[in-house]
Amino acid sequence: LKLKLDYEDHKFDVVVSVATFLQGHVGPEAIPELCRILRPGGFICFTVRPQFFEENKQLWLDALAAAGCILVSVDMKPYAVGMDAPVVSAVKGGESSHGFCSFLTCCTRR
């Protein structure tokens, strides 16, 4: 994820990444590339190792914003035995994202 992905721009409706973002592996620098392949109005959802997210929270949020994504939520969810981790969800801005953002906020809060 530190290299350009071999997909055209705006290829996917949804990008999901679980157990990828952790210290020494991949950080917020990969977010712009994931958002590049996301179509306007598309949804991105990913987990981040808790300590890594807290230490770099603003970098994660800035990376999403710089890539044109609107934060929907950051929710703590079960990740491993005895550990909750942030699940970050966002929608890529664009003409088809307006109603979708409200729908996702409702769905991710359950």
Tab-separated table of N, CA, C and O in Angstrom:
chain	number	residue	atom	x	y	z
A	1	LEU	N	0.800	-1.211	0.000
A	1	LEU	CA	0.000	0.000	0.000
A	1	LEU	C	0.838	1.269	0.000
A	1	LEU	O	0.293	2.343	0.037
A	2	LYS	N	2.125	1.117	-0.031
A	2	LYS	CA	2.964	2.307	-0.093
A	2	LYS	C	3.290	2.681	-1.534
A	2	LYS	O	3.929	3.680	-1.781
A	3	LEU	N	2.832	1.863	-2.489
A	3	LEU	CA	3.030	2.117	-3.908
A	3	LEU	C	1.687	2.414	-4.557
A	3	LEU	O	0.637	2.163	-3.983
A	4	LYS	N	1.739	2.907	-5.798
A	4	LYS	CA	0.509	3.152	-6.535
A	4	LYS	C	-0.175	1.820	-6.833
A	4	LYS	O	0.446	0.870	-7.286
A	5	LEU	N	-1.474	1.762	-6.551
A	5	LEU	CA	-2.254	0.569	-6.839
A	5	LEU	C	-2.554	0.513	-8.333
A	5	LEU	O	-2.774	1.545	-8.973
A	6	ASP	N	-2.587	-0.667	-8.870
A	6	ASP	CA	-2.768	-0.858	-10.309
A	6	ASP	C	-4.254	-0.849	-10.691
A	6	ASP	O	-4.775	-1.816	-11.249
A	7	TYR	N	-4.921	0.247	-10.328
A	7	TYR	CA	-6.329	0.442	-10.669
A	7	TYR	C	-6.502	1.860	-11.166
A	7	TYR	O	-5.810	2.776	-10.715
A	8	GLU	N	-7.453	2.041	-12.066
A	8	GLU	CA	-7.732	3.385	-12.552
A	8	GLU	C	-8.419	4.205	-11.460
A	8	GLU	O	-8.970	3.647	-10.499
A	9	ASP	N	-8.387	5.511	-11.606
A	9	ASP	CA	-9.064	6.415	-10.674
A	9	ASP	C	-10.557	6.091	-10.632
A	9	ASP	O	-11.149	5.729	-11.662
A	10	HIS	N	-11.149	6.245	-9.470
A	10	HIS	CA	-12.603	6.127	-9.293
A	10	HIS	C	-13.148	4.763	-9.715
A	10	HIS	O	-14.253	4.659	-10.230
A	11	LYS	N	-12.420	3.706	-9.458
A	11	LYS	CA	-12.785	2.358	-9.895
A	11	LYS	C	-13.793	1.673	-8.970
A	11	LYS	O	-14.642	0.924	-9.421
A	12	PHE	N	-13.705	1.920	-7.659
A	12	PHE	CA	-14.464	1.152	-6.681
A	12	PHE	C	-15.524	1.979	-5.953
A	12	PHE	O	-15.313	3.155	-5.667
A	13	ASP	N	-16.625	1.310	-5.605
A	13	ASP	CA	-17.679	1.927	-4.804
A	13	ASP	C	-17.335	1.902	-3.321
A	13	ASP	O	-17.755	2.762	-2.567
A	14	VAL	N	-16.593	0.872	-2.900
A	14	VAL	CA	-16.260	0.675	-1.490
A	14	VAL	C	-14.818	0.195	-1.373
A	14	VAL	O	-14.377	-0.643	-2.155
A	15	VAL	N	-14.112	0.720	-0.384
A	15	VAL	CA	-12.770	0.245	-0.026
A	15	VAL	C	-12.805	-0.091	1.457
A	15	VAL	O	-13.201	0.746	2.278
A	16	VAL	N	-12.419	-1.328	1.797
A	16	VAL	CA	-12.397	-1.784	3.183
A	16	VAL	C	-11.003	-2.317	3.487
A	16	VAL	O	-10.444	-3.082	2.694
A	17	SER	N	-10.456	-1.930	4.621
A	17	SER	CA	-9.142	-2.412	5.044
A	17	SER	C	-9.194	-2.732	6.535
A	17	SER	O	-9.504	-1.870	7.346
A	18	VAL	N	-8.898	-3.980	6.869
A	18	VAL	CA	-8.929	-4.426	8.257
A	18	VAL	C	-7.571	-5.025	8.608
A	18	VAL	O	-7.028	-5.834	7.851
A	19	ALA	N	-7.021	-4.619	9.745
A	19	ALA	CA	-5.750	-5.141	10.260
A	19	ALA	C	-4.567	-4.847	9.345
A	19	ALA	O	-3.621	-5.614	9.276
A	20	THR	N	-4.622	-3.714	8.652
A	20	THR	CA	-3.532	-3.307	7.774
A	20	THR	C	-2.720	-2.171	8.382
A	20	THR	O	-1.503	-2.161	8.288
A	21	PHE	N	-3.407	-1.220	9.003
A	21	PHE	CA	-2.759	-0.016	9.494
A	21	PHE	C	-2.260	-0.201	10.922
A	21	PHE	O	-3.027	-0.168	11.878
A	22	LEU	N	-0.951	-0.415	11.051
A	22	LEU	CA	-0.320	-0.566	12.352
A	22	LEU	C	1.129	-0.121	12.272
A	22	LEU	O	1.697	0.001	11.187
A	23	GLN	N	1.717	0.128	13.432
A	23	GLN	CA	3.088	0.620	13.501
A	23	GLN	C	4.020	-0.297	12.724
A	23	GLN	O	3.940	-1.518	12.821
A	24	GLY	N	4.908	0.305	11.932
A	24	GLY	CA	5.914	-0.452	11.210
A	24	GLY	C	5.408	-1.142	9.954
A	24	GLY	O	6.161	-1.824	9.276
A	25	HIS	N	4.133	-0.972	9.649
A	25	HIS	CA	3.577	-1.621	8.463
A	25	HIS	C	3.099	-0.567	7.477
A	25	HIS	O	3.800	-0.269	6.524
A	26	VAL	N	1.923	-0.019	7.710
A	26	VAL	CA	1.370	1.016	6.835
A	26	VAL	C	0.680	2.060	7.707
A	26	VAL	O	-0.039	1.712	8.643
A	27	GLY	N	0.871	3.321	7.352
A	27	GLY	CA	0.265	4.411	8.105
A	27	GLY	C	-0.634	5.269	7.240
A	27	GLY	O	-1.044	4.867	6.147
A	28	PRO	N	-0.915	6.469	7.707
A	28	PRO	CA	-1.843	7.356	6.998
A	28	PRO	C	-1.367	7.771	5.609
A	28	PRO	O	-2.167	8.256	4.810
A	29	GLU	N	-0.108	7.540	5.299
A	29	GLU	CA	0.386	7.890	3.962
A	29	GLU	C	-0.281	7.068	2.860
A	29	GLU	O	-0.253	7.440	1.681
A	30	ALA	N	-0.924	5.958	3.201
A	30	ALA	CA	-1.604	5.115	2.208
A	30	ALA	C	-3.029	5.591	1.912
A	30	ALA	O	-3.619	5.166	0.914
A	31	ILE	N	-3.579	6.437	2.735
A	31	ILE	CA	-4.975	6.862	2.576
A	31	ILE	C	-5.232	7.560	1.238
A	31	ILE	O	-6.218	7.248	0.560
A	32	PRO	N	-4.396	8.496	0.789
A	32	PRO	CA	-4.682	9.144	-0.499
A	32	PRO	C	-4.793	8.165	-1.665
A	32	PRO	O	-5.647	8.336	-2.537
A	33	GLU	N	-3.984	7.127	-1.664
A	33	GLU	CA	-4.041	6.150	-2.756
A	33	GLU	C	-5.330	5.332	-2.698
A	33	GLU	O	-5.948	5.053	-3.724
A	34	LEU	N	-5.761	4.977	-1.503
A	34	LEU	CA	-7.027	4.255	-1.374
A	34	LEU	C	-8.200	5.135	-1.806
A	34	LEU	O	-9.146	4.665	-2.443
A	35	CYS	N	-8.132	6.406	-1.484
A	35	CYS	CA	-9.197	7.326	-1.883
A	35	CYS	C	-9.157	7.627	-3.379
A	35	CYS	O	-10.199	7.876	-3.988
A	36	ARG	N	-7.998	7.568	-3.983
A	36	ARG	CA	-7.880	7.804	-5.432
A	36	ARG	C	-8.701	6.794	-6.220
A	36	ARG	O	-9.349	7.125	-7.206
A	37	ILE	N	-8.702	5.544	-5.791
A	37	ILE	CA	-9.420	4.504	-6.530
A	37	ILE	C	-10.902	4.432	-6.155
A	37	ILE	O	-11.655	3.654	-6.724
A	38	LEU	N	-11.316	5.271	-5.219
A	38	LEU	CA	-12.706	5.313	-4.755
A	38	LEU	C	-13.492	6.317	-5.597
A	38	LEU	O	-13.038	7.430	-5.818
A	39	ARG	N	-14.649	5.905	-6.069
A	39	ARG	CA	-15.461	6.816	-6.884
A	39	ARG	C	-16.083	7.897	-6.000
A	39	ARG	O	-16.264	7.686	-4.795
A	40	PRO	N	-16.412	9.061	-6.565
A	40	PRO	CA	-17.129	10.075	-5.795
A	40	PRO	C	-18.427	9.478	-5.248
A	40	PRO	O	-19.157	8.790	-5.968
A	41	GLY	N	-18.667	9.694	-3.978
A	41	GLY	CA	-19.813	9.104	-3.310
A	41	GLY	C	-19.525	7.734	-2.743
A	41	GLY	O	-20.356	7.150	-2.063
A	42	GLY	N	-18.322	7.218	-3.002
A	42	GLY	CA	-17.931	5.901	-2.504
A	42	GLY	C	-17.578	5.940	-1.026
A	42	GLY	O	-17.320	6.994	-0.444
A	43	PHE	N	-17.532	4.774	-0.426
A	43	PHE	CA	-17.345	4.621	1.012
A	43	PHE	C	-16.027	3.932	1.317
A	43	PHE	O	-15.689	2.936	0.674
A	44	ILE	N	-15.274	4.468	2.271
A	44	ILE	CA	-14.040	3.836	2.747
A	44	ILE	C	-14.206	3.555	4.240
A	44	ILE	O	-14.723	4.391	4.983
A	45	CYS	N	-13.785	2.379	4.639
A	45	CYS	CA	-13.872	1.973	6.035
A	45	CYS	C	-12.608	1.197	6.376
A	45	CYS	O	-12.211	0.292	5.631
A	46	PHE	N	-11.951	1.559	7.476
A	46	PHE	CA	-10.717	0.862	7.846
A	46	PHE	C	-10.511	0.878	9.350
A	46	PHE	O	-11.020	1.746	10.052
A	47	THR	N	-9.774	-0.119	9.819
A	47	THR	CA	-9.383	-0.158	11.223
A	47	THR	C	-7.936	0.307	11.342
A	47	THR	O	-7.154	0.205	10.395
A	48	VAL	N	-7.617	0.814	12.520
A	48	VAL	CA	-6.244	1.237	12.826
A	48	VAL	C	-5.916	0.712	14.217
A	48	VAL	O	-6.755	0.759	15.123
A	49	ARG	N	-4.719	0.224	14.387
A	49	ARG	CA	-4.293	-0.211	15.715
A	49	ARG	C	-4.507	0.957	16.678
A	49	ARG	O	-4.116	2.094	16.388
A	50	PRO	N	-5.152	0.749	17.840
A	50	PRO	CA	-5.575	1.854	18.716
A	50	PRO	C	-4.485	2.864	19.073
A	50	PRO	O	-4.673	4.066	18.904
A	51	GLN	N	-3.361	2.402	19.551
A	51	GLN	CA	-2.300	3.333	19.961
A	51	GLN	C	-1.776	4.124	18.765
A	51	GLN	O	-1.522	5.322	18.856
A	52	PHE	N	-1.643	3.460	17.623
A	52	PHE	CA	-1.156	4.099	16.400
A	52	PHE	C	-2.121	5.207	15.959
A	52	PHE	O	-1.694	6.276	15.535
A	53	PHE	N	-3.409	4.948	16.077
A	53	PHE	CA	-4.399	5.955	15.703
A	53	PHE	C	-4.339	7.149	16.654
A	53	PHE	O	-4.306	8.298	16.214
A	54	GLU	N	-4.326	6.882	17.944
A	54	GLU	CA	-4.322	7.968	18.926
A	54	GLU	C	-3.070	8.835	18.817
A	54	GLU	O	-3.144	10.052	18.938
A	55	GLU	N	-1.921	8.209	18.572
A	55	GLU	CA	-0.667	8.964	18.451
A	55	GLU	C	-0.629	9.829	17.199
A	55	GLU	O	0.111	10.808	17.145
A	56	ASN	N	-1.389	9.448	16.175
A	56	ASN	CA	-1.347	10.133	14.883
A	56	ASN	C	-2.731	10.522	14.382
A	56	ASN	O	-2.954	10.632	13.175
A	57	LYS	N	-3.664	10.708	15.280
A	57	LYS	CA	-5.068	10.921	14.907
A	57	LYS	C	-5.244	12.028	13.870
A	57	LYS	O	-5.952	11.851	12.876
A	58	GLN	N	-4.617	13.145	14.087
A	58	GLN	CA	-4.792	14.265	13.154
A	58	GLN	C	-4.226	13.935	11.778
A	58	GLN	O	-4.779	14.363	10.763
A	59	LEU	N	-3.143	13.159	11.712
A	59	LEU	CA	-2.594	12.754	10.409
A	59	LEU	C	-3.598	11.916	9.621
A	59	LEU	O	-3.736	12.080	8.403
A	60	TRP	N	-4.303	11.002	10.316
A	60	TRP	CA	-5.318	10.179	9.652
A	60	TRP	C	-6.451	11.061	9.118
A	60	TRP	O	-6.868	10.915	7.964
A	61	LEU	N	-6.939	11.960	9.954
A	61	LEU	CA	-8.046	12.825	9.553
A	61	LEU	C	-7.631	13.781	8.445
A	61	LEU	O	-8.396	14.018	7.503
A	62	ASP	N	-6.424	14.315	8.527
A	62	ASP	CA	-5.914	15.208	7.477
A	62	ASP	C	-5.754	14.467	6.152
A	62	ASP	O	-6.032	15.019	5.087
A	63	ALA	N	-5.286	13.215	6.206
A	63	ALA	CA	-5.108	12.420	4.980
A	63	ALA	C	-6.448	12.194	4.289
A	63	ALA	O	-6.552	12.295	3.063
A	64	LEU	N	-7.482	11.892	5.065
A	64	LEU	CA	-8.823	11.718	4.487
A	64	LEU	C	-9.308	13.022	3.847
A	64	LEU	O	-9.787	13.024	2.712
A	65	ALA	N	-9.184	14.113	4.572
A	65	ALA	CA	-9.650	15.405	4.061
A	65	ALA	C	-8.890	15.818	2.803
A	65	ALA	O	-9.494	16.271	1.830
A	66	ALA	N	-7.575	15.627	2.798
A	66	ALA	CA	-6.763	15.997	1.638
A	66	ALA	C	-7.131	15.174	0.409
A	66	ALA	O	-6.982	15.638	-0.724
A	67	ALA	N	-7.638	13.965	0.637
A	67	ALA	CA	-8.030	13.085	-0.473
A	67	ALA	C	-9.489	13.307	-0.880
A	67	ALA	O	-10.007	12.583	-1.727
A	68	GLY	N	-10.137	14.296	-0.284
A	68	GLY	CA	-11.496	14.627	-0.671
A	68	GLY	C	-12.560	13.785	-0.001
A	68	GLY	O	-13.687	13.703	-0.491
A	69	CYS	N	-12.223	13.188	1.131
A	69	CYS	CA	-13.200	12.355	1.843
A	69	CYS	C	-13.772	13.107	3.043
A	69	CYS	O	-13.083	13.878	3.697
A	70	ILE	N	-15.031	12.824	3.317
A	70	ILE	CA	-15.750	13.437	4.429
A	70	ILE	C	-15.886	12.380	5.524
A	70	ILE	O	-16.447	11.301	5.283
A	71	LEU	N	-15.370	12.671	6.694
A	71	LEU	CA	-15.444	11.731	7.804
A	71	LEU	C	-16.898	11.488	8.186
A	71	LEU	O	-17.667	12.423	8.368
A	72	VAL	N	-17.276	10.214	8.299
A	72	VAL	CA	-18.612	9.836	8.749
A	72	VAL	C	-18.562	9.521	10.237
A	72	VAL	O	-19.346	10.041	11.013
A	73	SER	N	-17.595	8.673	10.637
A	73	SER	CA	-17.500	8.333	12.054
A	73	SER	C	-16.163	7.686	12.372
A	73	SER	O	-15.475	7.164	11.494
A	74	VAL	N	-15.825	7.740	13.639
A	74	VAL	CA	-14.736	6.958	14.228
A	74	VAL	C	-15.361	6.271	15.424
A	74	VAL	O	-15.713	6.927	16.404
A	75	ASP	N	-15.558	4.974	15.319
A	75	ASP	CA	-16.223	4.205	16.370
A	75	ASP	C	-15.277	3.145	16.909
A	75	ASP	O	-14.595	2.474	16.131
A	76	MET	N	-15.250	2.993	18.212
A	76	MET	CA	-14.456	1.931	18.826
A	76	MET	C	-15.255	0.636	18.774
A	76	MET	O	-16.390	0.585	19.236
A	77	LYS	N	-14.654	-0.389	18.183
A	77	LYS	CA	-15.305	-1.695	18.018
A	77	LYS	C	-14.337	-2.794	18.457
A	77	LYS	O	-13.121	-2.613	18.430
A	78	PRO	N	-14.863	-3.969	18.842
A	78	PRO	CA	-13.980	-5.087	19.213
A	78	PRO	C	-13.016	-5.418	18.074
A	78	PRO	O	-13.414	-5.489	16.909
A	79	TYR	N	-11.743	-5.591	18.431
A	79	TYR	CA	-10.687	-5.809	17.440
A	79	TYR	C	-9.961	-7.121	17.700
A	79	TYR	O	-9.731	-7.899	16.813
A	80	ALA	N	-9.609	-7.333	18.933
A	80	ALA	CA	-8.940	-8.564	19.365
A	80	ALA	C	-9.369	-8.800	20.817
A	80	ALA	O	-10.004	-7.930	21.424
A	81	VAL	N	-9.012	-9.937	21.360
A	81	VAL	CA	-9.396	-10.250	22.734
A	81	VAL	C	-8.900	-9.135	23.664
A	81	VAL	O	-7.714	-8.810	23.688
A	82	GLY	N	-9.826	-8.514	24.353
A	82	GLY	CA	-9.481	-7.467	25.303
A	82	GLY	C	-9.092	-6.141	24.676
A	82	GLY	O	-8.564	-5.271	25.362
A	83	MET	N	-9.333	-5.955	23.377
A	83	MET	CA	-8.910	-4.726	22.716
A	83	MET	C	-10.000	-4.211	21.777
A	83	MET	O	-10.526	-4.967	20.962
A	84	ASP	N	-10.326	-2.939	21.912
A	84	ASP	CA	-11.173	-2.259	20.939
A	84	ASP	C	-10.275	-1.398	20.075
A	84	ASP	O	-9.228	-0.925	20.528
A	85	ALA	N	-10.682	-1.206	18.834
A	85	ALA	CA	-9.899	-0.388	17.913
A	85	ALA	C	-10.821	0.552	17.154
A	85	ALA	O	-12.002	0.258	16.967
A	86	PRO	N	-10.278	1.681	16.714
A	86	PRO	CA	-11.097	2.606	15.940
A	86	PRO	C	-11.427	2.030	14.559
A	86	PRO	O	-10.551	1.494	13.879
A	87	VAL	N	-12.683	2.144	14.203
A	87	VAL	CA	-13.140	1.839	12.852
A	87	VAL	C	-13.487	3.197	12.245
A	87	VAL	O	-14.397	3.883	12.704
A	88	VAL	N	-12.723	3.589	11.243
A	88	VAL	CA	-12.869	4.894	10.615
A	88	VAL	C	-13.677	4.719	9.337
A	88	VAL	O	-13.364	3.853	8.526
A	89	SER	N	-14.709	5.522	9.169
A	89	SER	CA	-15.504	5.458	7.949
A	89	SER	C	-15.652	6.866	7.380
A	89	SER	O	-15.787	7.844	8.120
A	90	ALA	N	-15.605	6.933	6.052
A	90	ALA	CA	-15.708	8.215	5.362
A	90	ALA	C	-16.326	7.990	3.994
A	90	ALA	O	-16.340	6.870	3.474
A	91	VAL	N	-16.820	9.045	3.424
A	91	VAL	CA	-17.375	9.005	2.073
A	91	VAL	C	-16.597	10.012	1.235
A	91	VAL	O	-16.225	11.085	1.711
A	92	LYS	N	-16.311	9.615	-0.008
A	92	LYS	CA	-15.578	10.515	-0.895
A	92	LYS	C	-16.536	11.567	-1.429
A	92	LYS	O	-17.608	11.249	-1.927
A	93	GLY	N	-16.146	12.818	-1.295
A	93	GLY	CA	-16.977	13.914	-1.759
A	93	GLY	C	-17.219	13.856	-3.255
A	93	GLY	O	-16.490	13.215	-3.997
A	94	GLY	N	-18.262	14.517	-3.665
A	94	GLY	CA	-18.622	14.538	-5.077
A	94	GLY	C	-20.116	14.638	-5.215
A	94	GLY	O	-20.855	14.631	-4.236
A	95	GLU	N	-20.558	14.700	-6.436
A	95	GLU	CA	-21.974	14.958	-6.675
A	95	GLU	C	-22.904	13.885	-6.130
A	95	GLU	O	-24.040	14.164	-5.808
A	96	SER	N	-22.448	12.636	-5.986
A	96	SER	CA	-23.360	11.584	-5.522
A	96	SER	C	-23.205	11.262	-4.038
A	96	SER	O	-23.779	10.305	-3.564
A	97	SER	N	-22.460	12.056	-3.298
A	97	SER	CA	-22.195	11.716	-1.908
A	97	SER	C	-23.185	12.309	-0.914
A	97	SER	O	-23.252	11.882	0.221
A	98	HIS	N	-23.981	13.280	-1.304
A	98	HIS	CA	-24.805	14.026	-0.349
A	98	HIS	C	-25.751	13.130	0.459
A	98	HIS	O	-25.678	13.082	1.678
A	99	GLY	N	-26.648	12.428	-0.177
A	99	GLY	CA	-27.593	11.585	0.541
A	99	GLY	C	-26.934	10.367	1.148
A	99	GLY	O	-27.324	9.874	2.196
A	100	PHE	N	-25.895	9.855	0.494
A	100	PHE	CA	-25.199	8.659	0.950
A	100	PHE	C	-24.551	8.892	2.306
A	100	PHE	O	-24.546	8.016	3.161
A	101	CYS	N	-24.032	10.085	2.540
A	101	CYS	CA	-23.370	10.399	3.802
A	101	CYS	C	-24.365	10.287	4.966
A	101	CYS	O	-24.051	9.727	6.001
A	102	SER	N	-25.578	10.789	4.799
A	102	SER	CA	-26.587	10.676	5.857
A	102	SER	C	-26.966	9.234	6.105
A	102	SER	O	-27.116	8.806	7.233
A	103	PHE	N	-27.099	8.460	5.031
A	103	PHE	CA	-27.427	7.046	5.152
A	103	PHE	C	-26.337	6.301	5.918
A	103	PHE	O	-26.619	5.512	6.813
A	104	LEU	N	-25.080	6.553	5.601
A	104	LEU	CA	-23.969	5.867	6.251
A	104	LEU	C	-23.882	6.239	7.727
A	104	LEU	O	-23.591	5.390	8.551
A	105	THR	N	-24.134	7.474	8.062
A	105	THR	CA	-24.094	7.885	9.460
A	105	THR	C	-25.105	7.075	10.254
A	105	THR	O	-24.798	6.563	11.334
A	106	CYS	N	-26.264	6.888	9.718
A	106	CYS	CA	-27.305	6.094	10.365
A	106	CYS	C	-26.851	4.642	10.523
A	106	CYS	O	-26.970	4.050	11.588
A	107	CYS	N	-26.309	4.065	9.484
A	107	CYS	CA	-25.938	2.649	9.488
A	107	CYS	C	-24.733	2.353	10.380
A	107	CYS	O	-24.669	1.296	10.992
A	108	THR	N	-23.773	3.234	10.445
A	108	THR	CA	-22.558	2.957	11.215
A	108	THR	C	-22.738	3.212	12.696
A	108	THR	O	-21.902	2.821	13.491
A	109	ARG	N	-23.789	3.830	13.100
A	109	ARG	CA	-24.040	4.132	14.510
A	109	ARG	C	-24.733	2.992	15.234
A	109	ARG	O	-24.938	3.044	16.414
A	110	ARG	N	-25.118	1.950	14.547
A	110	ARG	CA	-25.844	0.826	15.178
A	110	ARG	C	-24.956	-0.037	16.002
A	110	ARG	O	-23.835	-0.181	15.879
